[in-house]
């Protein structure tokens, strides 16, 4: 399927980056705000910084879901995962059977769309980082091609979406076993999204520091045991290699949870460390994830302090 119209929900770092690339490739792109739903249309200038010299600069229309009665195109979800229940409700009466592509980190973030009966759902796991560095500029660092799998839908439609979305900087690929990738990336996020904000440092810490690597290995071992209770079998050395690859290629970037804490915003830790801990609890394996759980709880505390200070 090829639709020239692409609606991206979430005008944040990832949403704007993808919007700029897709617009530059000739698609009609509309950014829809994730939180605000009663706003007038406006144009936003987006400059994506790719390295020291390259950049993509373009203007994209920003609107709100409620300004549309029919979202006749591909709908991309690039907002924070804790808003998914509300977004699924808002979209339900406007989406017909248009495909939804979810770009978020975390476990089970697609469930609100499944429960609301969406017919075509694709889950993408991003291996790329985007950080807003000024009012109109985002620094983008690719790590590897981002896998996309079918939750509900067809592999034909998936290949069409991948062809349409990919460009030399931000590439996507089809993945048959998306659950395995979801777990691999979630485990990496359980490490990055807790350790980096707690140490107040960038993603490169694991690449640079032996003690940080040792904490990472502990979290990986714990989370792999929990994945096994869900029928997903991962190799600790593979997950660790992936983590080091991300650390090296995104050195200098701040993980989204750290950006959230710095800005006094809610974090996604509930769908990362705390989601893994909950699965362990439900499997009556409460003691399986002590480090992962503690790191998640410390992030809850740090984020609560930052949110209260920003009021
Ligand atoms: N940045 C990165 O490098 C990476 C990010 N991701 C994932 O991509 C997703 C987007 O992250 P990122 O772009 O960094 O986030 P940003 O913080 O830059 O932007 C957050 C977006 O989420 C929206 N939002 C915030 N709160 C809510 C809410 N309660 N309900 C609905 N929408 C909300 C915002 O709304 P509004 O549009 O109104 O401003 C904004 O569009 C996240 O799931 C993140 O984990 C994954 C890998 C890498
Ligand atoms: C782990 C990393 C850096 C990879 O894309 C990420 O998921 C994020 O920035 O939120």
PDB file of N, CA, C and O in Angstrom, residues 93-154:
ATOM      1  N   UNK A  93     -12.449   6.538  16.304  1.00  0.00           N
ATOM      2  CA  UNK A  93     -13.562   6.923  15.440  1.00  0.00           C
ATOM      3  C   UNK A  93     -13.111   7.660  14.181  1.00  0.00           C
ATOM      4  O   UNK A  93     -13.924   8.016  13.347  1.00  0.00           O
ATOM      5  N   UNK A  94     -11.831   7.888  14.050  1.00  0.00           N
ATOM      6  CA  UNK A  94     -11.359   8.685  12.903  1.00  0.00           C
ATOM      7  C   UNK A  94     -10.486   7.898  11.942  1.00  0.00           C
ATOM      8  O   UNK A  94     -10.131   8.390  10.889  1.00  0.00           O
ATOM      9  N   UNK A  95     -10.110   6.684  12.304  1.00  0.00           N
ATOM     10  CA  UNK A  95      -9.030   6.030  11.575  1.00  0.00           C
ATOM     11  C   UNK A  95      -9.510   5.048  10.503  1.00  0.00           C
ATOM     12  O   UNK A  95      -8.730   4.647   9.628  1.00  0.00           O
ATOM     13  N   UNK A  96     -10.787   4.657  10.547  1.00  0.00           N
ATOM     14  CA  UNK A  96     -11.247   3.644   9.597  1.00  0.00           C
ATOM     15  C   UNK A  96     -10.388   2.413   9.756  1.00  0.00           C
ATOM     16  O   UNK A  96     -10.189   1.945  10.877  1.00  0.00           O
ATOM     17  N   UNK A  97      -9.859   1.891   8.645  1.00  0.00           N
ATOM     18  CA  UNK A  97      -8.916   0.774   8.841  1.00  0.00           C
ATOM     19  C   UNK A  97      -7.508   1.149   8.365  1.00  0.00           C
ATOM     20  O   UNK A  97      -6.761   0.323   7.865  1.00  0.00           O
ATOM     21  N   UNK A  98      -7.148   2.431   8.565  1.00  0.00           N
ATOM     22  CA  UNK A  98      -5.795   2.887   8.190  1.00  0.00           C
ATOM     23  C   UNK A  98      -4.744   2.197   9.070  1.00  0.00           C
ATOM     24  O   UNK A  98      -5.011   1.868  10.224  1.00  0.00           O
ATOM     25  N   UNK A  99      -3.541   1.963   8.523  1.00  0.00           N
ATOM     26  CA  UNK A  99      -2.494   1.327   9.337  1.00  0.00           C
ATOM     27  C   UNK A  99      -1.894   2.260  10.387  1.00  0.00           C
ATOM     28  O   UNK A  99      -1.765   3.461  10.153  1.00  0.00           O
ATOM     29  N   UNK A 100      -1.529   1.657  11.527  1.00  0.00           N
ATOM     30  CA  UNK A 100      -0.877   2.404  12.603  1.00  0.00           C
ATOM     31  C   UNK A 100       0.524   1.815  12.781  1.00  0.00           C
ATOM     32  O   UNK A 100       0.683   0.601  12.868  1.00  0.00           O
ATOM     33  N   UNK A 101       1.533   2.690  12.823  1.00  0.00           N
ATOM     34  CA  UNK A 101       2.910   2.236  13.027  1.00  0.00           C
ATOM     35  C   UNK A 101       3.400   2.843  14.342  1.00  0.00           C
ATOM     36  O   UNK A 101       3.475   4.069  14.474  1.00  0.00           O
ATOM     37  N   UNK A 102       3.720   1.985  15.308  1.00  0.00           N
ATOM     38  CA  UNK A 102       4.094   2.465  16.651  1.00  0.00           C
ATOM     39  C   UNK A 102       5.618   2.488  16.784  1.00  0.00           C
ATOM     40  O   UNK A 102       6.277   1.469  16.584  1.00  0.00           O
ATOM     41  N   UNK A 103       6.166   3.661  17.155  1.00  0.00           N
ATOM     42  CA  UNK A 103       7.636   3.816  17.209  1.00  0.00           C
ATOM     43  C   UNK A 103       8.194   3.838  18.632  1.00  0.00           C
ATOM     44  O   UNK A 103       9.346   4.187  18.827  1.00  0.00           O
ATOM     45  N   UNK A 104       7.351   3.509  19.627  1.00  0.00           N
ATOM     46  CA  UNK A 104       7.792   3.756  21.010  1.00  0.00           C
ATOM     47  C   UNK A 104       8.634   2.634  21.609  1.00  0.00           C
ATOM     48  O   UNK A 104       8.541   1.492  21.196  1.00  0.00           O
ATOM     49  N   UNK A 105       9.396   2.994  22.637  1.00  0.00           N
ATOM     50  CA  UNK A 105      10.127   2.009  23.440  1.00  0.00           C
ATOM     51  C   UNK A 105       9.164   1.320  24.406  1.00  0.00           C
ATOM     52  O   UNK A 105       8.134   1.883  24.764  1.00  0.00           O
ATOM     53  N   UNK A 106       9.532   0.131  24.881  1.00  0.00           N
ATOM     54  CA  UNK A 106       8.825  -0.470  26.013  1.00  0.00           C
ATOM     55  C   UNK A 106       8.019  -1.710  25.708  1.00  0.00           C
ATOM     56  O   UNK A 106       7.787  -2.054  24.555  1.00  0.00           O
ATOM     57  N   UNK A 107       7.579  -2.369  26.798  1.00  0.00           N
ATOM     58  CA  UNK A 107       6.808  -3.610  26.682  1.00  0.00           C
ATOM     59  C   UNK A 107       5.320  -3.300  26.600  1.00  0.00           C
ATOM     60  O   UNK A 107       4.821  -2.442  27.339  1.00  0.00           O
ATOM     61  N   UNK A 108       4.623  -3.990  25.706  1.00  0.00           N
ATOM     62  CA  UNK A 108       3.150  -3.961  25.617  1.00  0.00           C
ATOM     63  C   UNK A 108       2.550  -2.605  25.269  1.00  0.00           C
ATOM     64  O   UNK A 108       1.375  -2.374  25.532  1.00  0.00           O
ATOM     65  N   UNK A 109       3.327  -1.724  24.668  1.00  0.00           N
ATOM     66  CA  UNK A 109       2.795  -0.386  24.372  1.00  0.00           C
ATOM     67  C   UNK A 109       1.727  -0.446  23.273  1.00  0.00           C
ATOM     68  O   UNK A 109       0.920   0.469  23.125  1.00  0.00           O
ATOM     69  N   UNK A 110       1.695  -1.553  22.509  1.00  0.00           N
ATOM     70  CA  UNK A 110       0.707  -1.683  21.437  1.00  0.00           C
ATOM     71  C   UNK A 110      -0.668  -2.138  21.951  1.00  0.00           C
ATOM     72  O   UNK A 110      -1.661  -2.071  21.222  1.00  0.00           O
ATOM     73  N   UNK A 111      -0.725  -2.590  23.226  1.00  0.00           N
ATOM     74  CA  UNK A 111      -1.971  -3.201  23.698  1.00  0.00           C
ATOM     75  C   UNK A 111      -3.209  -2.291  23.626  1.00  0.00           C
ATOM     76  O   UNK A 111      -4.281  -2.765  23.246  1.00  0.00           O
ATOM     77  N   UNK A 112      -3.124  -0.993  23.944  1.00  0.00           N
ATOM     78  CA  UNK A 112      -4.333  -0.161  23.816  1.00  0.00           C
ATOM     79  C   UNK A 112      -4.920  -0.192  22.393  1.00  0.00           C
ATOM     80  O   UNK A 112      -6.146  -0.190  22.226  1.00  0.00           O
ATOM     81  N   UNK A 113      -4.069  -0.276  21.378  1.00  0.00           N
ATOM     82  CA  UNK A 113      -4.555  -0.305  19.993  1.00  0.00           C
ATOM     83  C   UNK A 113      -5.171  -1.672  19.673  1.00  0.00           C
ATOM     84  O   UNK A 113      -6.167  -1.764  18.972  1.00  0.00           O
ATOM     85  N   UNK A 114      -4.587  -2.724  20.231  1.00  0.00           N
ATOM     86  CA  UNK A 114      -5.141  -4.081  20.051  1.00  0.00           C
ATOM     87  C   UNK A 114      -6.505  -4.137  20.740  1.00  0.00           C
ATOM     88  O   UNK A 114      -7.501  -4.553  20.138  1.00  0.00           O
ATOM     89  N   UNK A 115      -6.574  -3.664  21.983  1.00  0.00           N
ATOM     90  CA  UNK A 115      -7.832  -3.743  22.744  1.00  0.00           C
ATOM     91  C   UNK A 115      -8.940  -2.911  22.123  1.00  0.00           C
ATOM     92  O   UNK A 115     -10.106  -3.248  22.241  1.00  0.00           O
ATOM     93  N   UNK A 116      -8.579  -1.807  21.466  1.00  0.00           N
ATOM     94  CA  UNK A 116      -9.596  -0.975  20.827  1.00  0.00           C
ATOM     95  C   UNK A 116      -9.956  -1.489  19.428  1.00  0.00           C
ATOM     96  O   UNK A 116     -10.683  -0.825  18.696  1.00  0.00           O
ATOM     97  N   UNK A 117      -9.404  -2.618  19.042  1.00  0.00           N
ATOM     98  CA  UNK A 117      -9.828  -3.276  17.797  1.00  0.00           C
ATOM     99  C   UNK A 117      -9.214  -2.718  16.520  1.00  0.00           C
ATOM    100  O   UNK A 117      -9.766  -2.915  15.437  1.00  0.00           O
ATOM    101  N   UNK A 118      -8.068  -2.031  16.597  1.00  0.00           N
ATOM    102  CA  UNK A 118      -7.422  -1.544  15.370  1.00  0.00           C
ATOM    103  C   UNK A 118      -7.046  -2.762  14.528  1.00  0.00           C
ATOM    104  O   UNK A 118      -6.574  -3.772  15.051  1.00  0.00           O
ATOM    105  N   UNK A 119      -7.241  -2.634  13.208  1.00  0.00           N
ATOM    106  CA  UNK A 119      -7.063  -3.818  12.360  1.00  0.00           C
ATOM    107  C   UNK A 119      -5.670  -3.969  11.786  1.00  0.00           C
ATOM    108  O   UNK A 119      -5.243  -5.057  11.429  1.00  0.00           O
ATOM    109  N   UNK A 120      -4.966  -2.828  11.640  1.00  0.00           N
ATOM    110  CA  UNK A 120      -3.623  -2.902  11.025  1.00  0.00           C
ATOM    111  C   UNK A 120      -2.633  -2.185  11.941  1.00  0.00           C
ATOM    112  O   UNK A 120      -2.612  -0.957  11.992  1.00  0.00           O
ATOM    113  N   UNK A 121      -1.850  -2.995  12.655  1.00  0.00           N
ATOM    114  CA  UNK A 121      -0.920  -2.432  13.651  1.00  0.00           C
ATOM    115  C   UNK A 121       0.480  -2.965  13.361  1.00  0.00           C
ATOM    116  O   UNK A 121       0.680  -4.176  13.244  1.00  0.00           O
ATOM    117  N   UNK A 122       1.449  -2.052  13.268  1.00  0.00           N
ATOM    118  CA  UNK A 122       2.851  -2.431  13.035  1.00  0.00           C
ATOM    119  C   UNK A 122       3.678  -1.835  14.168  1.00  0.00           C
ATOM    120  O   UNK A 122       3.433  -0.698  14.586  1.00  0.00           O
ATOM    121  N   UNK A 123       4.632  -2.613  14.668  1.00  0.00           N
ATOM    122  CA  UNK A 123       5.454  -2.132  15.792  1.00  0.00           C
ATOM    123  C   UNK A 123       6.893  -1.979  15.320  1.00  0.00           C
ATOM    124  O   UNK A 123       7.497  -2.935  14.803  1.00  0.00           O
ATOM    125  N   UNK A 124       7.419  -0.790  15.501  1.00  0.00           N
ATOM    126  CA  UNK A 124       8.799  -0.506  15.104  1.00  0.00           C
ATOM    127  C   UNK A 124       9.639  -0.314  16.362  1.00  0.00           C
ATOM    128  O   UNK A 124       9.214   0.327  17.323  1.00  0.00           O
ATOM    129  N   UNK A 125      10.837  -0.874  16.345  1.00  0.00           N
ATOM    130  CA  UNK A 125      11.775  -0.671  17.446  1.00  0.00           C
ATOM    131  C   UNK A 125      12.895   0.214  16.921  1.00  0.00           C
ATOM    132  O   UNK A 125      13.631  -0.170  16.013  1.00  0.00           O
ATOM    133  N   UNK A 126      12.988   1.405  17.497  1.00  0.00           N
ATOM    134  CA  UNK A 126      13.942   2.378  16.958  1.00  0.00           C
ATOM    135  C   UNK A 126      15.371   2.093  17.411  1.00  0.00           C
ATOM    136  O   UNK A 126      15.638   1.973  18.614  1.00  0.00           O
ATOM    137  N   UNK A 127      16.256   1.990  16.433  1.00  0.00           N
ATOM    138  CA  UNK A 127      17.693   1.949  16.730  1.00  0.00           C
ATOM    139  C   UNK A 127      18.280   3.248  16.173  1.00  0.00           C
ATOM    140  O   UNK A 127      18.973   3.266  15.152  1.00  0.00           O
ATOM    141  N   UNK A 128      17.915   4.330  16.821  1.00  0.00           N
ATOM    142  CA  UNK A 128      18.332   5.671  16.405  1.00  0.00           C
ATOM    143  C   UNK A 128      18.061   6.590  17.582  1.00  0.00           C
ATOM    144  O   UNK A 128      17.210   6.275  18.413  1.00  0.00           O
ATOM    145  N   UNK A 129      18.768   7.700  17.666  1.00  0.00           N
ATOM    146  CA  UNK A 129      18.461   8.647  18.732  1.00  0.00           C
ATOM    147  C   UNK A 129      18.271  10.047  18.161  1.00  0.00           C
ATOM    148  O   UNK A 129      18.946  10.435  17.206  1.00  0.00           O
ATOM    149  N   UNK A 130      17.352  10.755  18.781  1.00  0.00           N
ATOM    150  CA  UNK A 130      17.058  12.126  18.366  1.00  0.00           C
ATOM    151  C   UNK A 130      16.963  12.985  19.620  1.00  0.00           C
ATOM    152  O   UNK A 130      16.313  12.589  20.580  1.00  0.00           O
ATOM    153  N   UNK A 131      17.623  14.119  19.588  1.00  0.00           N
ATOM    154  CA  UNK A 131      17.591  15.016  20.747  1.00  0.00           C
ATOM    155  C   UNK A 131      17.410  16.445  20.280  1.00  0.00           C
ATOM    156  O   UNK A 131      18.159  16.922  19.419  1.00  0.00           O
ATOM    157  N   UNK A 132      16.396  17.116  20.844  1.00  0.00           N
ATOM    158  CA  UNK A 132      16.157  18.533  20.515  1.00  0.00           C
ATOM    159  C   UNK A 132      17.323  19.331  21.094  1.00  0.00           C
ATOM    160  O   UNK A 132      17.585  19.251  22.296  1.00  0.00           O
ATOM    161  N   UNK A 133      18.037  20.090  20.244  1.00  0.00           N
ATOM    162  CA  UNK A 133      19.192  20.834  20.771  1.00  0.00           C
ATOM    163  C   UNK A 133      18.979  22.344  20.756  1.00  0.00           C
ATOM    164  O   UNK A 133      19.737  23.086  21.369  1.00  0.00           O
ATOM    165  N   UNK A 134      17.946  22.812  20.029  1.00  0.00           N
ATOM    166  CA  UNK A 134      17.561  24.226  20.104  1.00  0.00           C
ATOM    167  C   UNK A 134      16.108  24.295  19.664  1.00  0.00           C
ATOM    168  O   UNK A 134      15.507  23.267  19.325  1.00  0.00           O
ATOM    169  N   UNK A 135      15.535  25.491  19.643  1.00  0.00           N
ATOM    170  CA  UNK A 135      14.096  25.611  19.371  1.00  0.00           C
ATOM    171  C   UNK A 135      13.683  24.913  18.082  1.00  0.00           C
ATOM    172  O   UNK A 135      12.637  24.278  18.028  1.00  0.00           O
ATOM    173  N   UNK A 136      14.517  25.001  17.047  1.00  0.00           N
ATOM    174  CA  UNK A 136      14.088  24.377  15.785  1.00  0.00           C
ATOM    175  C   UNK A 136      15.019  23.256  15.311  1.00  0.00           C
ATOM    176  O   UNK A 136      14.827  22.701  14.238  1.00  0.00           O
ATOM    177  N   UNK A 137      16.038  22.896  16.131  1.00  0.00           N
ATOM    178  CA  UNK A 137      17.003  21.892  15.638  1.00  0.00           C
ATOM    179  C   UNK A 137      17.014  20.620  16.485  1.00  0.00           C
ATOM    180  O   UNK A 137      16.932  20.660  17.717  1.00  0.00           O
ATOM    181  N   UNK A 138      17.125  19.499  15.776  1.00  0.00           N
ATOM    182  CA  UNK A 138      17.201  18.187  16.423  1.00  0.00           C
ATOM    183  C   UNK A 138      18.473  17.504  15.944  1.00  0.00           C
ATOM    184  O   UNK A 138      18.745  17.476  14.737  1.00  0.00           O
ATOM    185  N   UNK A 139      19.235  16.958  16.899  1.00  0.00           N
ATOM    186  CA  UNK A 139      20.433  16.211  16.506  1.00  0.00           C
ATOM    187  C   UNK A 139      20.056  14.735  16.430  1.00  0.00           C
ATOM    188  O   UNK A 139      19.536  14.168  17.402  1.00  0.00           O
ATOM    189  N   UNK A 140      20.293  14.152  15.248  1.00  0.00           N
ATOM    190  CA  UNK A 140      19.883  12.770  14.998  1.00  0.00           C
ATOM    191  C   UNK A 140      21.102  11.888  14.809  1.00  0.00           C
ATOM    192  O   UNK A 140      22.005  12.233  14.044  1.00  0.00           O
ATOM    193  N   UNK A 141      21.134  10.752  15.529  1.00  0.00           N
ATOM    194  CA  UNK A 141      22.238   9.803  15.338  1.00  0.00           C
ATOM    195  C   UNK A 141      21.659   8.418  15.086  1.00  0.00           C
ATOM    196  O   UNK A 141      21.052   7.824  15.989  1.00  0.00           O
ATOM    197  N   UNK A 142      21.826   7.890  13.885  1.00  0.00           N
ATOM    198  CA  UNK A 142      21.360   6.524  13.626  1.00  0.00           C
ATOM    199  C   UNK A 142      22.298   5.517  14.258  1.00  0.00           C
ATOM    200  O   UNK A 142      23.495   5.771  14.371  1.00  0.00           O
ATOM    201  N   UNK A 143      21.746   4.371  14.690  1.00  0.00           N
ATOM    202  CA  UNK A 143      22.560   3.298  15.257  1.00  0.00           C
ATOM    203  C   UNK A 143      22.597   2.130  14.274  1.00  0.00           C
ATOM    204  O   UNK A 143      23.646   1.610  13.933  1.00  0.00           O
ATOM    205  N   UNK A 144      21.400   1.729  13.820  1.00  0.00           N
ATOM    206  CA  UNK A 144      21.260   0.622  12.861  1.00  0.00           C
ATOM    207  C   UNK A 144      19.872   0.748  12.240  1.00  0.00           C
ATOM    208  O   UNK A 144      19.060   1.564  12.698  1.00  0.00           O
ATOM    209  N   UNK A 145      19.569  -0.068  11.225  1.00  0.00           N
ATOM    210  CA  UNK A 145      18.225  -0.050  10.635  1.00  0.00           C
ATOM    211  C   UNK A 145      17.219  -0.428  11.725  1.00  0.00           C
ATOM    212  O   UNK A 145      17.473  -1.342  12.521  1.00  0.00           O
ATOM    213  N   UNK A 146      16.089   0.270  11.778  1.00  0.00           N
ATOM    214  CA  UNK A 146      15.090   0.004  12.821  1.00  0.00           C
ATOM    215  C   UNK A 146      14.117  -1.079  12.349  1.00  0.00           C
ATOM    216  O   UNK A 146      13.437  -0.899  11.334  1.00  0.00           O
ATOM    217  N   UNK A 147      14.028  -2.208  13.080  1.00  0.00           N
ATOM    218  CA  UNK A 147      13.134  -3.301  12.661  1.00  0.00           C
ATOM    219  C   UNK A 147      11.658  -2.948  12.867  1.00  0.00           C
ATOM    220  O   UNK A 147      11.302  -2.306  13.860  1.00  0.00           O
ATOM    221  N   UNK A 148      10.821  -3.402  11.947  1.00  0.00           N
ATOM    222  CA  UNK A 148       9.370  -3.207  12.072  1.00  0.00           C
ATOM    223  C   UNK A 148       8.708  -4.564  11.860  1.00  0.00           C
ATOM    224  O   UNK A 148       9.060  -5.293  10.922  1.00  0.00           O
ATOM    225  N   UNK A 149       7.762  -4.900  12.728  1.00  0.00           N
ATOM    226  CA  UNK A 149       7.079  -6.193  12.606  1.00  0.00           C
ATOM    227  C   UNK A 149       5.572  -6.020  12.603  1.00  0.00           C
ATOM    228  O   UNK A 149       5.044  -4.971  12.977  1.00  0.00           O
ATOM    229  N   UNK A 150       4.887  -7.078  12.199  1.00  0.00           N
ATOM    230  CA  UNK A 150       3.416  -7.050  12.131  1.00  0.00           C
ATOM    231  C   UNK A 150       2.849  -7.473  13.488  1.00  0.00           C
ATOM    232  O   UNK A 150       3.192  -8.527  14.004  1.00  0.00           O
ATOM    233  N   UNK A 151       1.986  -6.627  14.055  1.00  0.00           N
ATOM    234  CA  UNK A 151       1.197  -7.045  15.219  1.00  0.00           C
ATOM    235  C   UNK A 151      -0.130  -7.582  14.688  1.00  0.00           C
ATOM    236  O   UNK A 151      -0.567  -8.677  15.015  1.00  0.00           O
ATOM    237  N   UNK A 152      -0.765  -6.783  13.809  1.00  0.00           N
ATOM    238  CA  UNK A 152      -1.925  -7.208  13.022  1.00  0.00           C
ATOM    239  C   UNK A 152      -1.751  -6.567  11.666  1.00  0.00           C
ATOM    240  O   UNK A 152      -1.514  -5.363  11.590  1.00  0.00           O
ATOM    241  N   UNK A 153      -1.894  -7.315  10.600  1.00  0.00           N
ATOM    242  CA  UNK A 153      -1.724  -6.726   9.268  1.00  0.00           C
ATOM    243  C   UNK A 153      -1.060  -7.724   8.343  1.00  0.00           C
ATOM    244  O   UNK A 153      -1.141  -8.931   8.576  1.00  0.00           O
ATOM    245  N   UNK A 154      -0.367  -7.224   7.323  1.00  0.00           N
ATOM    246  CA  UNK A 154       0.218  -8.148   6.344  1.00  0.00           C
ATOM    247  C   UNK A 154       1.670  -7.782   6.068  1.00  0.00           C
ATOM    248  O   UNK A 154       2.081  -6.620   6.201  1.00  0.00           O
TER     249      UNK A 154
END
